[in-house]
């Protein structure tokens, strides 16, 4: 249960989301906070909609008789099966392609930003910083037991949440204007 919760926490508080305040600061605190709140609200609403759709598809799949099930179809409820049940086979392929594209974009962004940080704070060249960490992580992920990978993910999520907490504490101690607003609430 802890590992599952850390996967959700890591997704909700991802490193890119933590960088947004630094990027939106030129807008001012109130517009930046409002924009982040709107984005967060959209993501929460999307999560609830996806959970509801996954539950409906899971229920529909369980109520199908063995004759109604397609040959070779697994019992898993995936993004593709949810789209397939809602919009049909053609759109399930399009949705799967878009989902994979989104995952590639997010992964690429994380690798590029991580490599930037790694090359700034170590003597590792940028190109090597782009290639080495994903290769090490990929190798360890594919050669380890799933339970070990889950525990490592939990540890990394704890580190990320700890970094977020340190960021908040550092901002409060610095006398940041945004923190004055928080302290008056």
PDB file of C-alpha atoms in Angstrom:
ATOM      1  CA  UNK A   1       0.000   0.000   0.000  1.00  0.00           C
ATOM      2  CA  UNK A   2       2.853   2.402   0.820  1.00  0.00           C
ATOM      3  CA  UNK A   3       4.448   1.770  -2.570  1.00  0.00           C
ATOM      4  CA  UNK A   4       1.155   2.437  -4.391  1.00  0.00           C
ATOM      5  CA  UNK A   5       0.659   5.655  -2.419  1.00  0.00           C
ATOM      6  CA  UNK A   6       4.193   6.792  -3.252  1.00  0.00           C
ATOM      7  CA  UNK A   7       3.566   6.251  -6.968  1.00  0.00           C
ATOM      8  CA  UNK A   8       0.510   8.509  -6.757  1.00  0.00           C
ATOM      9  CA  UNK A   9       2.339  11.067  -4.593  1.00  0.00           C
ATOM     10  CA  UNK A  10       5.301  11.096  -6.956  1.00  0.00           C
ATOM     11  CA  UNK A  11       2.997  11.704  -9.884  1.00  0.00           C
ATOM     12  CA  UNK A  12       1.018  14.419  -8.091  1.00  0.00           C
ATOM     13  CA  UNK A  13       4.065  16.306  -6.799  1.00  0.00           C
ATOM     14  CA  UNK A  14       6.394  15.568  -9.697  1.00  0.00           C
ATOM     15  CA  UNK A  15       9.643  17.467 -10.030  1.00  0.00           C
ATOM     16  CA  UNK A  16       8.365  19.499 -12.973  1.00  0.00           C
ATOM     17  CA  UNK A  17       5.390  20.681 -10.930  1.00  0.00           C
ATOM     18  CA  UNK A  18       7.766  21.819  -8.185  1.00  0.00           C
ATOM     19  CA  UNK A  19       9.648  23.938 -10.742  1.00  0.00           C
ATOM     20  CA  UNK A  20       6.526  25.810 -11.874  1.00  0.00           C
ATOM     21  CA  UNK A  21       6.655  28.494  -9.155  1.00  0.00           C
ATOM     22  CA  UNK A  22      10.148  29.505 -10.289  1.00  0.00           C
ATOM     23  CA  UNK A  23       8.939  29.840 -13.870  1.00  0.00           C
ATOM     24  CA  UNK A  24       5.709  31.658 -12.996  1.00  0.00           C
ATOM     25  CA  UNK A  25       7.210  34.098 -10.458  1.00  0.00           C
ATOM     26  CA  UNK A  26       7.550  36.934 -13.024  1.00  0.00           C
ATOM     27  CA  UNK A  27       3.744  36.971 -13.286  1.00  0.00           C
ATOM     28  CA  UNK A  28       3.445  37.822  -9.597  1.00  0.00           C
ATOM     29  CA  UNK A  29       2.349  35.708  -6.663  1.00  0.00           C
ATOM     30  CA  UNK A  30      -1.416  35.962  -6.990  1.00  0.00           C
ATOM     31  CA  UNK A  31      -1.611  35.207 -10.763  1.00  0.00           C
ATOM     32  CA  UNK A  32       0.964  32.396 -10.386  1.00  0.00           C
ATOM     33  CA  UNK A  33      -0.865  30.875  -7.400  1.00  0.00           C
ATOM     34  CA  UNK A  34      -4.212  31.198  -9.191  1.00  0.00           C
ATOM     35  CA  UNK A  35      -2.812  29.569 -12.347  1.00  0.00           C
ATOM     36  CA  UNK A  36      -1.286  26.710 -10.360  1.00  0.00           C
ATOM     37  CA  UNK A  37      -4.563  26.249  -8.462  1.00  0.00           C
ATOM     38  CA  UNK A  38      -6.528  26.103 -11.736  1.00  0.00           C
ATOM     39  CA  UNK A  39      -4.046  23.569 -13.162  1.00  0.00           C
ATOM     40  CA  UNK A  40      -4.227  21.501  -9.984  1.00  0.00           C
ATOM     41  CA  UNK A  41      -8.055  21.612 -10.035  1.00  0.00           C
ATOM     42  CA  UNK A  42      -8.062  20.432 -13.650  1.00  0.00           C
ATOM     43  CA  UNK A  43      -5.704  17.561 -12.826  1.00  0.00           C
ATOM     44  CA  UNK A  44      -7.777  16.492  -9.802  1.00  0.00           C
ATOM     45  CA  UNK A  45     -10.964  16.604 -11.876  1.00  0.00           C
ATOM     46  CA  UNK A  46      -9.285  14.588 -14.631  1.00  0.00           C
ATOM     47  CA  UNK A  47      -8.134  12.032 -12.060  1.00  0.00           C
ATOM     48  CA  UNK A  48     -11.651  11.625 -10.679  1.00  0.00           C
ATOM     49  CA  UNK A  49     -13.070  11.262 -14.208  1.00  0.00           C
ATOM     50  CA  UNK A  50     -10.451   8.648 -15.089  1.00  0.00           C
ATOM     51  CA  UNK A  51     -11.083   6.692 -11.888  1.00  0.00           C
ATOM     52  CA  UNK A  52     -14.827   6.732 -12.572  1.00  0.00           C
ATOM     53  CA  UNK A  53     -14.311   5.611 -16.179  1.00  0.00           C
ATOM     54  CA  UNK A  54     -11.912   2.848 -15.087  1.00  0.00           C
ATOM     55  CA  UNK A  55     -14.462   1.622 -12.540  1.00  0.00           C
ATOM     56  CA  UNK A  56     -17.258   1.582 -15.123  1.00  0.00           C
ATOM     57  CA  UNK A  57     -15.113  -0.304 -17.643  1.00  0.00           C
ATOM     58  CA  UNK A  58     -13.989  -2.770 -14.980  1.00  0.00           C
ATOM     59  CA  UNK A  59     -17.616  -3.410 -14.003  1.00  0.00           C
ATOM     60  CA  UNK A  60     -18.614  -3.826 -17.660  1.00  0.00           C
ATOM     61  CA  UNK A  61     -15.782  -6.286 -18.278  1.00  0.00           C
ATOM     62  CA  UNK A  62     -16.751  -8.344 -15.229  1.00  0.00           C
ATOM     63  CA  UNK A  63     -20.372  -8.548 -16.339  1.00  0.00           C
ATOM     64  CA  UNK A  64     -19.479  -9.833 -19.820  1.00  0.00           C
ATOM     65  CA  UNK A  65     -19.922 -13.529 -20.366  1.00  0.00           C
ATOM     66  CA  UNK A  66     -17.030 -15.594 -21.651  1.00  0.00           C
ATOM     67  CA  UNK A  67     -18.643 -15.735 -25.108  1.00  0.00           C
ATOM     68  CA  UNK A  68     -18.816 -11.947 -25.316  1.00  0.00           C
ATOM     69  CA  UNK A  69     -15.133 -11.488 -24.500  1.00  0.00           C
ATOM     70  CA  UNK A  70     -12.821 -11.078 -27.461  1.00  0.00           C
ATOM     71  CA  UNK A  71     -10.247 -13.758 -28.056  1.00  0.00           C
ATOM     72  CA  UNK A  72      -6.868 -12.863 -26.582  1.00  0.00           C
ATOM     73  CA  UNK A  73      -8.269  -9.956 -24.544  1.00  0.00           C
ATOM     74  CA  UNK A  74      -6.730  -9.599 -21.116  1.00  0.00           C
ATOM     75  CA  UNK A  75      -8.746  -8.835 -18.018  1.00  0.00           C
ATOM     76  CA  UNK A  76      -6.768  -5.645 -17.368  1.00  0.00           C
ATOM     77  CA  UNK A  77      -8.346  -2.207 -17.427  1.00  0.00           C
ATOM     78  CA  UNK A  78      -5.927   0.094 -19.224  1.00  0.00           C
ATOM     79  CA  UNK A  79      -6.090   3.524 -20.821  1.00  0.00           C
ATOM     80  CA  UNK A  80      -6.666   1.786 -24.168  1.00  0.00           C
ATOM     81  CA  UNK A  81      -9.555  -0.355 -22.879  1.00  0.00           C
ATOM     82  CA  UNK A  82     -11.233   2.662 -21.304  1.00  0.00           C
ATOM     83  CA  UNK A  83     -11.029   4.590 -24.585  1.00  0.00           C
ATOM     84  CA  UNK A  84     -12.146   1.491 -26.507  1.00  0.00           C
ATOM     85  CA  UNK A  85     -15.244   1.032 -24.337  1.00  0.00           C
ATOM     86  CA  UNK A  86     -16.099   4.740 -24.532  1.00  0.00           C
ATOM     87  CA  UNK A  87     -15.309   5.551 -28.180  1.00  0.00           C
ATOM     88  CA  UNK A  88     -14.520   2.344 -30.104  1.00  0.00           C
ATOM     89  CA  UNK A  89     -11.507   0.430 -31.395  1.00  0.00           C
ATOM     90  CA  UNK A  90     -10.233   3.107 -33.810  1.00  0.00           C
ATOM     91  CA  UNK A  91     -10.078   5.762 -31.123  1.00  0.00           C
ATOM     92  CA  UNK A  92      -8.429   3.340 -28.685  1.00  0.00           C
ATOM     93  CA  UNK A  93      -5.455   3.149 -31.050  1.00  0.00           C
ATOM     94  CA  UNK A  94      -5.347   6.941 -31.408  1.00  0.00           C
ATOM     95  CA  UNK A  95      -5.679   7.389 -27.640  1.00  0.00           C
ATOM     96  CA  UNK A  96      -2.915   4.869 -26.986  1.00  0.00           C
ATOM     97  CA  UNK A  97      -0.621   6.665 -29.422  1.00  0.00           C
ATOM     98  CA  UNK A  98      -1.359  10.019 -27.762  1.00  0.00           C
ATOM     99  CA  UNK A  99      -0.816   8.553 -24.283  1.00  0.00           C
ATOM    100  CA  UNK A 100       2.543   7.080 -25.310  1.00  0.00           C
ATOM    101  CA  UNK A 101       3.499  10.399 -26.940  1.00  0.00           C
ATOM    102  CA  UNK A 102       2.663  12.213 -23.707  1.00  0.00           C
ATOM    103  CA  UNK A 103       4.796   9.775 -21.695  1.00  0.00           C
ATOM    104  CA  UNK A 104       7.730  10.269 -24.100  1.00  0.00           C
ATOM    105  CA  UNK A 105       7.390  14.058 -23.841  1.00  0.00           C
ATOM    106  CA  UNK A 106       7.313  13.966 -20.032  1.00  0.00           C
ATOM    107  CA  UNK A 107      10.238  11.548 -19.860  1.00  0.00           C
ATOM    108  CA  UNK A 108      12.269  13.631 -22.310  1.00  0.00           C
ATOM    109  CA  UNK A 109      11.594  16.779 -20.292  1.00  0.00           C
ATOM    110  CA  UNK A 110      12.658  15.083 -17.068  1.00  0.00           C
ATOM    111  CA  UNK A 111      15.845  13.705 -18.652  1.00  0.00           C
ATOM    112  CA  UNK A 112      16.803  17.069 -20.146  1.00  0.00           C
ATOM    113  CA  UNK A 113      16.211  18.989 -16.902  1.00  0.00           C
ATOM    114  CA  UNK A 114      17.953  16.321 -14.823  1.00  0.00           C
ATOM    115  CA  UNK A 115      20.927  16.357 -17.182  1.00  0.00           C
ATOM    116  CA  UNK A 116      21.064  20.144 -16.986  1.00  0.00           C
ATOM    117  CA  UNK A 117      21.224  20.004 -13.187  1.00  0.00           C
ATOM    118  CA  UNK A 118      23.711  17.141 -13.166  1.00  0.00           C
ATOM    119  CA  UNK A 119      26.058  18.878 -15.598  1.00  0.00           C
ATOM    120  CA  UNK A 120      25.774  22.187 -13.681  1.00  0.00           C
ATOM    121  CA  UNK A 121      26.712  20.665 -10.318  1.00  0.00           C
ATOM    122  CA  UNK A 122      29.188  17.984 -11.414  1.00  0.00           C
ATOM    123  CA  UNK A 123      31.942  17.722 -14.019  1.00  0.00           C
ATOM    124  CA  UNK A 124      29.759  15.330 -16.061  1.00  0.00           C
ATOM    125  CA  UNK A 125      29.255  16.630 -19.641  1.00  0.00           C
ATOM    126  CA  UNK A 126      25.645  17.376 -20.649  1.00  0.00           C
ATOM    127  CA  UNK A 127      25.423  14.608 -23.285  1.00  0.00           C
ATOM    128  CA  UNK A 128      26.681  12.010 -20.829  1.00  0.00           C
ATOM    129  CA  UNK A 129      24.297  13.408 -18.186  1.00  0.00           C
ATOM    130  CA  UNK A 130      21.437  12.805 -20.650  1.00  0.00           C
ATOM    131  CA  UNK A 131      22.482   9.228 -21.386  1.00  0.00           C
ATOM    132  CA  UNK A 132      23.968   7.796 -18.188  1.00  0.00           C
ATOM    133  CA  UNK A 133      21.167   8.185 -15.573  1.00  0.00           C
ATOM    134  CA  UNK A 134      18.398   6.751 -17.826  1.00  0.00           C
ATOM    135  CA  UNK A 135      20.679   3.839 -18.785  1.00  0.00           C
ATOM    136  CA  UNK A 136      21.456   3.055 -15.133  1.00  0.00           C
ATOM    137  CA  UNK A 137      17.833   3.434 -14.047  1.00  0.00           C
ATOM    138  CA  UNK A 138      16.584   1.392 -17.010  1.00  0.00           C
ATOM    139  CA  UNK A 139      19.077  -1.386 -16.366  1.00  0.00           C
ATOM    140  CA  UNK A 140      18.259  -1.569 -12.665  1.00  0.00           C
ATOM    141  CA  UNK A 141      14.512  -1.434 -13.349  1.00  0.00           C
ATOM    142  CA  UNK A 142      14.525  -4.239 -15.892  1.00  0.00           C
ATOM    143  CA  UNK A 143      16.917  -6.507 -13.977  1.00  0.00           C
ATOM    144  CA  UNK A 144      15.333  -6.136 -10.522  1.00  0.00           C
ATOM    145  CA  UNK A 145      12.273  -7.701  -8.984  1.00  0.00           C
ATOM    146  CA  UNK A 146       9.153  -5.485  -9.128  1.00  0.00           C
ATOM    147  CA  UNK A 147       9.024  -5.298  -5.327  1.00  0.00           C
ATOM    148  CA  UNK A 148      12.568  -3.869  -5.261  1.00  0.00           C
ATOM    149  CA  UNK A 149      11.682  -1.287  -7.927  1.00  0.00           C
ATOM    150  CA  UNK A 150       8.595  -0.297  -5.906  1.00  0.00           C
ATOM    151  CA  UNK A 151      10.686   0.164  -2.755  1.00  0.00           C
ATOM    152  CA  UNK A 152      13.232   2.273  -4.635  1.00  0.00           C
ATOM    153  CA  UNK A 153      10.379   4.384  -6.034  1.00  0.00           C
ATOM    154  CA  UNK A 154       9.031   4.836  -2.497  1.00  0.00           C
ATOM    155  CA  UNK A 155      12.460   5.955  -1.263  1.00  0.00           C
ATOM    156  CA  UNK A 156      12.838   8.419  -4.143  1.00  0.00           C
ATOM    157  CA  UNK A 157       9.326   9.779  -3.509  1.00  0.00           C
ATOM    158  CA  UNK A 158      10.170  10.303   0.166  1.00  0.00           C
ATOM    159  CA  UNK A 159      13.311  12.198  -0.935  1.00  0.00           C
ATOM    160  CA  UNK A 160      11.252  14.332  -3.335  1.00  0.00           C
ATOM    161  CA  UNK A 161       8.614  15.141  -0.709  1.00  0.00           C
ATOM    162  CA  UNK A 162      11.433  15.912   1.732  1.00  0.00           C
ATOM    163  CA  UNK A 163      12.921  18.285  -0.832  1.00  0.00           C
ATOM    164  CA  UNK A 164       9.532  19.937  -1.232  1.00  0.00           C
ATOM    165  CA  UNK A 165       9.244  20.339   2.547  1.00  0.00           C
ATOM    166  CA  UNK A 166      12.768  21.801   2.676  1.00  0.00           C
ATOM    167  CA  UNK A 167      11.790  24.232  -0.070  1.00  0.00           C
ATOM    168  CA  UNK A 168       8.760  25.379   1.945  1.00  0.00           C
ATOM    169  CA  UNK A 169      10.795  25.699   5.163  1.00  0.00           C
ATOM    170  CA  UNK A 170      13.525  27.619   3.328  1.00  0.00           C
ATOM    171  CA  UNK A 171      10.970  29.991   1.814  1.00  0.00           C
ATOM    172  CA  UNK A 172       9.360  30.626   5.209  1.00  0.00           C
ATOM    173  CA  UNK A 173      12.741  31.290   6.845  1.00  0.00           C
ATOM    174  CA  UNK A 174      13.829  33.642   4.058  1.00  0.00           C
ATOM    175  CA  UNK A 175      10.955  36.042   4.745  1.00  0.00           C
ATOM    176  CA  UNK A 176       9.642  35.611   1.228  1.00  0.00           C
ATOM    177  CA  UNK A 177       6.609  37.824   0.458  1.00  0.00           C
ATOM    178  CA  UNK A 178       4.483  34.813  -0.417  1.00  0.00           C
ATOM    179  CA  UNK A 179       5.238  33.359   3.002  1.00  0.00           C
ATOM    180  CA  UNK A 180       3.951  36.582   4.606  1.00  0.00           C
ATOM    181  CA  UNK A 181       0.625  35.897   2.891  1.00  0.00           C
ATOM    182  CA  UNK A 182       0.632  32.315   4.217  1.00  0.00           C
ATOM    183  CA  UNK A 183       1.499  33.471   7.735  1.00  0.00           C
ATOM    184  CA  UNK A 184      -1.443  35.922   7.760  1.00  0.00           C
ATOM    185  CA  UNK A 185      -3.979  33.220   6.845  1.00  0.00           C
TER     186      UNK A 185
END
